[in-house]
Amino acid sequence: MKEVLREIGMVARALDSISNIEFKQYALSKGQYLYLVRICETPGIIQEKLAEMIKVDRTTTARAIKKLAMNDFIEKRDDENNKKIKKLFPTDKGYNAYQFIRRENDFSNKVALSGLNESEINILFKLLQRVRKNTEKDWEYVKKGNKRIY
Amino acid sequence: MKEVLREIGMVARALDSISNIEFKQYALSKGQYLYLVRICETPGIIQEKLAEMIKVDRTTTARAIKKLAMNDFIEKRDDENNKKIKKLFPTDKGYNAYQFIRRENDFSNKVALSGLNESEINILFKLLQRVRKNTEKDWEYVKKGNKRIY
DNA sequence: TAAATTATGTTGTATTTGCAACAAAAATCT
DNA sequence: AGATTTTTGTTGCAAATACAACATAATTTA
């Protein structure tokens, strides 16, 4: 059995760790860059969808965006038609930080993929997307309280 | 720019989340399975190396293994030649839990890789190993306090 | 060999994370 | 329309995470 997932875990933790260290200078605390990036790229998204997208607990997301809003990186706006939801938008400050995050993430991508040629990168990306789609089904299933049998 | 790392992050968080939920029934708290697996597969490993292997902070590792030892999943043994280090070994209970973890991880692997054929899995594995090697260099660099320029 | 540096491990503290439990709006069902 | 279920959001609490700072053994350097 090829330990594909173990490699993925190592890469993910290493990169997350690097990012968290590097974003401290922009007053972004642990994990926050994840949310801010998605909000900048999907303005108007709501908390619940954001959590699904990132694959993190709903309540963790709630607190992360609360802090992002408190520190003026994002803004929560009420919806006219739906009193329940709050749409999330980046502020100028948030969008600014986003530029830095992109720069850092792009660099990390480059480092991570160094030595791979264009075609290999494409193959990797395609395969990972399939893995991700497979995985997110189970994540949602288990998060809802269902039991997997194995 | 293909967002390879973003896919990796999503997969990793989803799977870690699933594992943490599924291992609660074995009284393994968040993250502990990671350490236990490595200790079972590399008996005698020391804390420091374990942290490097998993790509997690040294101090987090220290506390995780302290708890694993407290709950009798592992044992810390002194070394005769080196008074500083403590070698880590699974107990029977720990090795037992390891069997469950393997079963779960293997299942997650299967789910994650479903739809990919043998050759695709091999390619993915090989590519991920290269990505991991690239990434861990930077992780160690940044963790030591060095600054990346980009 | 003495001094300086590195490796390994620990503890204090602040923060994040996530489960459980709750609340209320919206959507679905009968 | 009224009842039920689902969606979205929040808070209390316990635990994990990681940085900083420290301690000591081991190793390297001068």
Short mmCIF file of C-alpha atoms (C1' of nucleotides) in Angstrom, two decimals:
data_model
loop_
_atom_site.label_atom_id
_atom_site.label_comp_id
_atom_site.label_asym_id
_atom_site.label_seq_id
_atom_site.Cartn_x
_atom_site.Cartn_y
_atom_site.Cartn_z
CA MET A 1 0.00 0.00 0.00
CA LYS A 2 1.51 3.25 -1.16
CA GLU A 3 1.32 5.81 1.60
CA VAL A 4 0.02 8.57 -0.61
CA LEU A 5 -1.92 10.25 2.16
CA ARG A 6 1.04 10.34 4.45
CA GLU A 7 3.00 12.32 1.91
CA ILE A 8 0.08 14.68 1.53
CA GLY A 9 -0.11 15.18 5.28
CA MET A 10 3.58 15.97 5.56
CA VAL A 11 3.48 18.47 2.74
CA ALA A 12 0.36 20.14 4.08
CA ARG A 13 1.66 20.53 7.62
CA ALA A 14 5.03 21.79 6.48
CA LEU A 15 3.53 24.40 4.20
CA ASP A 16 0.92 25.51 6.66
CA SER A 17 3.62 25.89 9.26
CA ILE A 18 5.74 27.99 6.91
CA SER A 19 2.81 30.18 5.96
CA ASN A 20 1.81 30.80 9.54
CA ILE A 21 5.32 31.90 10.41
CA GLU A 22 5.60 34.12 7.37
CA PHE A 23 2.24 35.83 7.81
CA LYS A 24 2.84 36.88 11.37
CA GLN A 25 4.48 40.02 10.11
CA TYR A 26 1.16 41.00 8.57
CA ALA A 27 -0.64 40.45 11.85
CA LEU A 28 -2.41 37.41 10.52
CA SER A 29 -2.58 34.76 13.19
CA LYS A 30 -2.55 31.03 12.70
CA GLY A 31 -4.83 29.76 9.99
CA GLN A 32 -6.33 33.11 9.07
CA TYR A 33 -4.71 33.31 5.67
CA LEU A 34 -6.78 30.31 4.56
CA TYR A 35 -10.04 32.10 5.13
CA LEU A 36 -8.92 35.46 3.85
CA VAL A 37 -7.76 33.99 0.55
CA ARG A 38 -11.08 32.33 -0.09
CA ILE A 39 -13.07 35.39 0.85
CA CYS A 40 -11.02 37.52 -1.50
CA GLU A 41 -11.50 35.05 -4.31
CA THR A 42 -15.17 34.43 -3.60
CA PRO A 43 -16.51 37.68 -2.22
CA GLY A 44 -19.97 37.31 -0.75
CA ILE A 45 -19.41 33.75 0.39
CA ILE A 46 -21.01 32.76 3.66
CA GLN A 47 -19.39 31.13 6.67
CA GLU A 48 -20.91 27.74 6.14
CA LYS A 49 -19.69 27.43 2.56
CA LEU A 50 -16.30 28.71 3.54
CA ALA A 51 -15.93 25.96 6.10
CA GLU A 52 -16.90 23.35 3.51
CA MET A 53 -14.48 24.77 1.01
CA ILE A 54 -11.54 24.81 3.38
CA LYS A 55 -12.52 21.61 5.15
CA VAL A 56 -12.47 22.89 8.64
CA ASP A 57 -15.03 22.83 11.42
CA ARG A 58 -17.93 25.29 11.23
CA THR A 59 -17.23 26.68 14.65
CA THR A 60 -13.58 27.18 13.94
CA THR A 61 -14.52 29.10 10.84
CA ALA A 62 -16.95 31.21 12.84
CA ARG A 63 -14.22 32.28 15.19
CA ALA A 64 -11.63 32.80 12.51
CA ILE A 65 -13.83 35.15 10.54
CA LYS A 66 -14.95 36.93 13.67
CA LYS A 67 -11.34 37.75 14.33
CA LEU A 68 -10.69 38.70 10.72
CA ALA A 69 -13.62 41.10 10.95
CA MET A 70 -12.46 42.47 14.30
CA ASN A 71 -9.08 43.21 12.81
CA ASP A 72 -10.61 44.83 9.76
CA PHE A 73 -9.47 42.32 7.20
CA ILE A 74 -13.02 41.48 6.20
CA GLU A 75 -16.55 42.75 6.59
CA LYS A 76 -19.73 40.83 7.37
CA ARG A 77 -22.76 42.11 5.49
CA ASP A 78 -26.39 41.22 6.04
CA ASP A 79 -28.36 39.86 3.14
CA GLU A 80 -31.62 41.51 2.17
CA ASN A 81 -33.52 38.37 1.30
CA ASN A 82 -32.16 36.06 3.94
CA LYS A 83 -31.90 37.21 7.53
CA LYS A 84 -29.92 34.20 8.56
CA ILE A 85 -26.82 34.53 6.46
CA LYS A 86 -23.94 36.95 6.54
CA LYS A 87 -21.97 37.56 3.40
CA LEU A 88 -18.27 38.04 3.71
CA PHE A 89 -16.23 40.62 1.84
CA PRO A 90 -12.62 41.71 2.06
CA THR A 91 -11.81 45.25 3.14
CA ASP A 92 -9.05 47.17 1.43
CA LYS A 93 -6.72 46.11 4.19
CA GLY A 94 -7.77 42.51 3.68
CA TYR A 95 -7.31 42.69 -0.03
CA ASN A 96 -3.90 44.15 0.53
CA ALA A 97 -2.89 41.33 2.79
CA TYR A 98 -4.24 38.98 0.16
CA GLN A 99 -1.63 40.23 -2.30
CA PHE A 100 1.10 39.23 0.11
CA ILE A 101 -0.48 35.88 0.73
CA ARG A 102 -0.66 35.20 -2.99
CA ARG A 103 2.96 36.09 -3.40
CA GLU A 104 3.95 33.76 -0.60
CA ASN A 105 1.71 30.93 -1.77
CA ASP A 106 2.98 31.24 -5.31
CA PHE A 107 6.51 31.06 -4.05
CA SER A 108 5.74 27.99 -1.97
CA ASN A 109 4.13 26.41 -5.00
CA LYS A 110 7.23 27.09 -7.00
CA VAL A 111 9.50 25.64 -4.37
CA ALA A 112 7.28 22.62 -3.87
CA LEU A 113 7.09 21.91 -7.57
CA SER A 114 10.69 22.64 -8.41
CA GLY A 115 12.19 19.91 -10.51
CA LEU A 116 8.82 18.94 -11.95
CA ASN A 117 8.16 19.87 -15.54
CA GLU A 118 4.99 21.44 -16.88
CA SER A 119 3.47 18.13 -17.80
CA GLU A 120 4.22 16.53 -14.46
CA ILE A 121 2.65 19.46 -12.66
CA ASN A 122 -0.46 19.11 -14.73
CA ILE A 123 -0.72 15.43 -14.07
CA LEU A 124 -0.20 15.96 -10.36
CA PHE A 125 -2.84 18.65 -10.25
CA LYS A 126 -5.38 16.55 -12.09
CA LEU A 127 -4.76 13.55 -9.88
CA LEU A 128 -4.97 15.61 -6.73
CA GLN A 129 -8.27 17.08 -7.78
CA ARG A 130 -9.67 13.61 -8.12
CA VAL A 131 -8.29 12.62 -4.75
CA ARG A 132 -9.78 15.73 -3.23
CA LYS A 133 -13.20 15.04 -4.68
CA ASN A 134 -13.11 11.49 -3.39
CA THR A 135 -12.04 12.68 0.01
CA GLU A 136 -14.47 15.48 0.52
CA LYS A 137 -17.41 13.14 0.11
CA ASP A 138 -16.26 11.10 3.07
CA TRP A 139 -15.43 14.17 5.06
CA GLU A 140 -18.94 15.51 4.74
CA TYR A 141 -20.34 12.09 5.50
CA VAL A 142 -18.31 11.64 8.66
CA LYS A 143 -18.70 15.25 9.80
CA LYS A 144 -22.47 14.79 9.72
CA GLY A 145 -22.08 12.01 12.24
CA ASN A 146 -22.25 9.03 9.89
CA LYS A 147 -20.11 5.97 10.40
CA ARG A 148 -17.85 4.54 7.75
CA ILE A 149 -17.58 0.77 7.64
CA TYR A 150 -14.19 -0.81 7.07
CA MET B 1 -0.58 28.95 -11.64
CA LYS B 2 -2.03 25.59 -10.78
CA GLU B 3 -3.12 25.56 -7.16
CA VAL B 4 -1.54 22.24 -6.35
CA LEU B 5 -0.89 23.12 -2.75
CA ARG B 6 -4.44 24.16 -2.16
CA GLU B 7 -5.67 20.75 -3.22
CA ILE B 8 -3.14 19.17 -0.91
CA GLY B 9 -4.32 21.31 1.98
CA MET B 10 -7.95 20.40 1.44
CA VAL B 11 -7.23 16.71 1.25
CA ALA B 12 -5.01 16.79 4.31
CA ARG B 13 -7.47 18.68 6.49
CA ALA B 14 -10.39 16.52 5.42
CA LEU B 15 -8.57 13.30 6.14
CA ASP B 16 -7.12 14.46 9.40
CA SER B 17 -10.55 15.53 10.49
CA ILE B 18 -12.03 12.16 9.58
CA SER B 19 -9.26 10.31 11.39
CA ASN B 20 -9.62 12.36 14.53
CA ILE B 21 -13.33 11.67 14.66
CA GLU B 22 -12.89 7.97 14.00
CA PHE B 23 -10.13 7.44 16.56
CA LYS B 24 -12.02 8.97 19.44
CA GLN B 25 -13.55 5.60 20.11
CA TYR B 26 -10.06 4.30 20.86
CA ALA B 27 -9.43 7.11 23.31
CA LEU B 28 -6.92 8.70 20.99
CA SER B 29 -7.28 12.45 21.10
CA LYS B 30 -6.67 14.87 18.27
CA GLY B 31 -3.45 14.29 16.40
CA GLN B 32 -2.20 11.41 18.50
CA TYR B 33 -2.58 8.82 15.80
CA LEU B 34 0.11 10.57 13.79
CA TYR B 35 2.71 10.05 16.46
CA LEU B 36 1.66 6.59 17.43
CA VAL B 37 1.88 5.33 13.86
CA ARG B 38 5.40 6.56 13.45
CA ILE B 39 6.53 5.21 16.78
CA CYS B 40 5.13 1.80 15.93
CA GLU B 41 6.84 1.82 12.57
CA THR B 42 10.11 3.24 13.86
CA PRO B 43 10.46 1.93 17.39
CA GLY B 44 13.24 3.63 19.29
CA ILE B 45 12.80 6.93 17.49
CA ILE B 46 13.36 10.06 19.59
CA GLN B 47 11.05 13.02 19.97
CA GLU B 48 13.09 15.37 17.89
CA LYS B 49 13.18 13.09 14.88
CA LEU B 50 9.52 12.33 15.25
CA ALA B 51 8.68 16.02 15.02
CA GLU B 52 10.81 16.37 11.90
CA MET B 53 9.21 13.34 10.34
CA ILE B 54 5.66 14.49 10.97
CA LYS B 55 6.42 18.17 10.38
CA VAL B 56 5.03 19.50 13.55
CA ASP B 57 6.51 21.71 16.23
CA ARG B 58 8.93 20.16 18.71
CA THR B 59 6.97 21.30 21.68
CA THR B 60 3.71 19.98 20.31
CA THR B 61 5.38 16.64 19.83
CA ALA B 62 6.70 16.73 23.37
CA ARG B 63 3.21 17.14 24.76
CA ALA B 64 1.62 14.65 22.42
CA ILE B 65 4.02 11.89 23.38
CA LYS B 66 3.80 12.79 27.03
CA LYS B 67 0.09 12.17 26.80
CA LEU B 68 0.57 8.97 24.79
CA ALA B 69 2.90 7.75 27.53
CA MET B 70 0.53 8.79 30.28
CA ASN B 71 -2.22 6.82 28.63
CA ASP B 72 0.01 3.82 28.18
CA PHE B 73 0.14 3.82 24.42
CA ILE B 74 3.90 4.24 24.38
CA GLU B 75 6.88 4.03 26.67
CA LYS B 76 9.85 6.38 26.98
CA ARG B 77 13.12 4.60 27.59
CA ASP B 78 16.46 6.06 28.56
CA ASP B 79 19.43 5.42 26.37
CA GLU B 80 22.61 3.99 27.87
CA ASN B 81 25.06 5.98 25.83
CA ASN B 82 23.24 9.25 25.62
CA LYS B 83 21.67 10.74 28.70
CA LYS B 84 19.85 13.40 26.78
CA ILE B 85 17.61 11.35 24.57
CA LYS B 86 14.58 9.24 25.26
CA LYS B 87 13.70 6.47 22.90
CA LEU B 88 10.07 5.82 22.19
CA PHE B 89 8.45 2.41 21.97
CA PRO B 90 4.86 1.28 21.62
CA THR B 91 3.27 -0.71 24.43
CA ASP B 92 1.01 -3.63 23.62
CA LYS B 93 -1.94 -1.33 23.99
CA GLY B 94 -0.30 1.11 21.63
CA TYR B 95 0.50 -1.53 19.10
CA ASN B 96 -3.08 -2.69 19.30
CA ALA B 97 -4.40 0.76 18.58
CA TYR B 98 -1.94 0.92 15.72
CA GLN B 99 -3.73 -1.97 14.03
CA PHE B 100 -6.94 0.01 14.05
CA ILE B 101 -5.21 3.08 12.79
CA ARG B 102 -3.70 1.13 9.92
CA ARG B 103 -7.06 -0.28 9.01
CA GLU B 104 -8.60 3.17 9.00
CA ASN B 105 -5.73 4.77 7.10
CA ASP B 106 -5.75 2.02 4.52
CA PHE B 107 -9.44 2.52 4.05
CA SER B 108 -9.01 6.27 3.65
CA ASN B 109 -6.26 5.64 1.14
CA LYS B 110 -8.55 3.38 -0.81
CA VAL B 111 -11.39 5.90 -0.79
CA ALA B 112 -9.09 8.75 -1.70
CA LEU B 113 -7.55 6.84 -4.57
CA SER B 114 -10.71 5.25 -5.87
CA GLY B 115 -11.02 5.66 -9.60
CA LEU B 116 -7.25 5.89 -10.04
CA ASN B 117 -5.55 2.90 -11.58
CA GLU B 118 -2.35 1.30 -10.36
CA SER B 119 -0.18 3.32 -12.66
CA GLU B 120 -1.80 6.63 -11.74
CA ILE B 121 -1.36 5.87 -8.08
CA ASN B 122 2.30 5.17 -8.62
CA ILE B 123 2.80 8.36 -10.54
CA LEU B 124 0.99 10.36 -7.88
CA PHE B 125 3.05 8.79 -5.13
CA LYS B 126 6.32 9.48 -6.88
CA LEU B 127 5.40 13.07 -7.62
CA LEU B 128 4.23 13.68 -4.07
CA GLN B 129 7.47 12.34 -2.68
CA ARG B 130 9.35 14.84 -4.75
CA VAL B 131 7.06 17.64 -3.61
CA ARG B 132 7.52 16.58 -0.02
CA LYS B 133 11.28 16.57 -0.30
CA ASN B 134 11.24 20.03 -1.81
CA THR B 135 8.92 21.26 0.88
CA GLU B 136 10.66 19.85 3.90
CA LYS B 137 13.84 21.71 3.07
CA ASP B 138 12.04 25.02 3.29
CA TRP B 139 10.18 23.96 6.38
CA GLU B 140 13.39 23.24 8.25
CA TYR B 141 14.89 26.44 6.94
CA VAL B 142 11.99 28.61 8.08
CA LYS B 143 11.48 26.76 11.36
CA LYS B 144 15.07 27.55 12.28
CA GLY B 145 14.25 31.21 12.00
CA ASN B 146 15.59 31.88 8.50
CA LYS B 147 13.82 34.19 6.10
CA ARG B 148 12.82 33.17 2.61
CA ILE B 149 13.12 35.84 -0.06
CA TYR B 150 10.38 36.16 -2.64
"C1'" DT C 1 41.00 20.96 27.43
"C1'" DA C 2 38.17 24.97 27.72
"C1'" DA C 3 34.77 27.63 25.33
"C1'" DA C 4 31.23 27.95 22.11
"C1'" DT C 5 27.69 25.81 19.60
"C1'" DT C 6 24.28 22.47 18.66
"C1'" DA C 7 20.89 18.92 19.96
"C1'" DT C 8 17.36 17.43 22.82
"C1'" DG C 9 13.88 18.09 26.05
"C1'" DT C 10 10.70 20.84 29.13
"C1'" DT C 11 7.46 24.50 30.86
"C1'" DG C 12 4.73 29.08 30.69
"C1'" DT C 13 1.50 31.32 28.12
"C1'" DA C 14 -1.54 32.73 24.47
"C1'" DT C 15 -4.16 31.20 20.79
"C1'" DT C 16 -6.62 28.06 17.84
"C1'" DT C 17 -9.39 24.11 17.26
"C1'" DG C 18 -13.44 21.40 17.56
"C1'" DC C 19 -17.22 19.03 19.90
"C1'" DA C 20 -21.73 19.77 22.22
"C1'" DA C 21 -25.41 22.34 22.81
"C1'" DC C 22 -28.17 25.91 21.69
"C1'" DA C 23 -30.99 29.53 18.82
"C1'" DA C 24 -33.42 31.21 15.04
"C1'" DA C 25 -34.39 31.59 10.13
"C1'" DA C 26 -35.50 29.02 6.01
"C1'" DA C 27 -37.00 25.14 3.49
"C1'" DT C 28 -39.54 20.95 3.14
"C1'" DC C 29 -43.20 17.93 4.15
"C1'" DT C 30 -48.08 16.50 5.32
"C1'" DA D 1 -51.05 26.56 7.01
"C1'" DG D 2 -48.80 24.14 10.51
"C1'" DA D 3 -45.29 20.86 11.83
"C1'" DT D 4 -40.81 19.04 10.99
"C1'" DT D 5 -36.27 19.21 9.25
"C1'" DT D 6 -32.39 21.55 7.54
"C1'" DT D 7 -29.38 25.48 7.34
"C1'" DT D 8 -26.76 28.94 9.34
"C1'" DG D 9 -24.78 31.02 13.15
"C1'" DT D 10 -23.16 31.41 18.11
"C1'" DT D 11 -21.13 30.24 22.79
"C1'" DG D 12 -19.07 27.19 26.63
"C1'" DC D 13 -15.59 24.38 27.41
"C1'" DA D 14 -11.69 21.29 27.02
"C1'" DA D 15 -7.86 20.22 24.51
"C1'" DA D 16 -4.08 20.83 21.05
"C1'" DT D 17 -0.82 23.86 19.02
"C1'" DA D 18 3.13 26.66 18.81
"C1'" DC D 19 6.20 30.40 20.16
"C1'" DA D 20 9.53 31.97 23.69
"C1'" DA D 21 12.46 30.98 27.04
"C1'" DC D 22 14.89 27.93 29.54
"C1'" DA D 23 17.94 23.72 30.99
"C1'" DT D 24 21.34 20.35 30.22
"C1'" DA D 25 23.89 16.96 27.61
"C1'" DA D 26 26.65 16.31 23.53
"C1'" DT D 27 29.46 17.91 19.99
"C1'" DT D 28 32.42 21.03 17.64
"C1'" DT D 29 35.76 24.60 17.57
"C1'" DA D 30 39.65 27.29 19.11
#
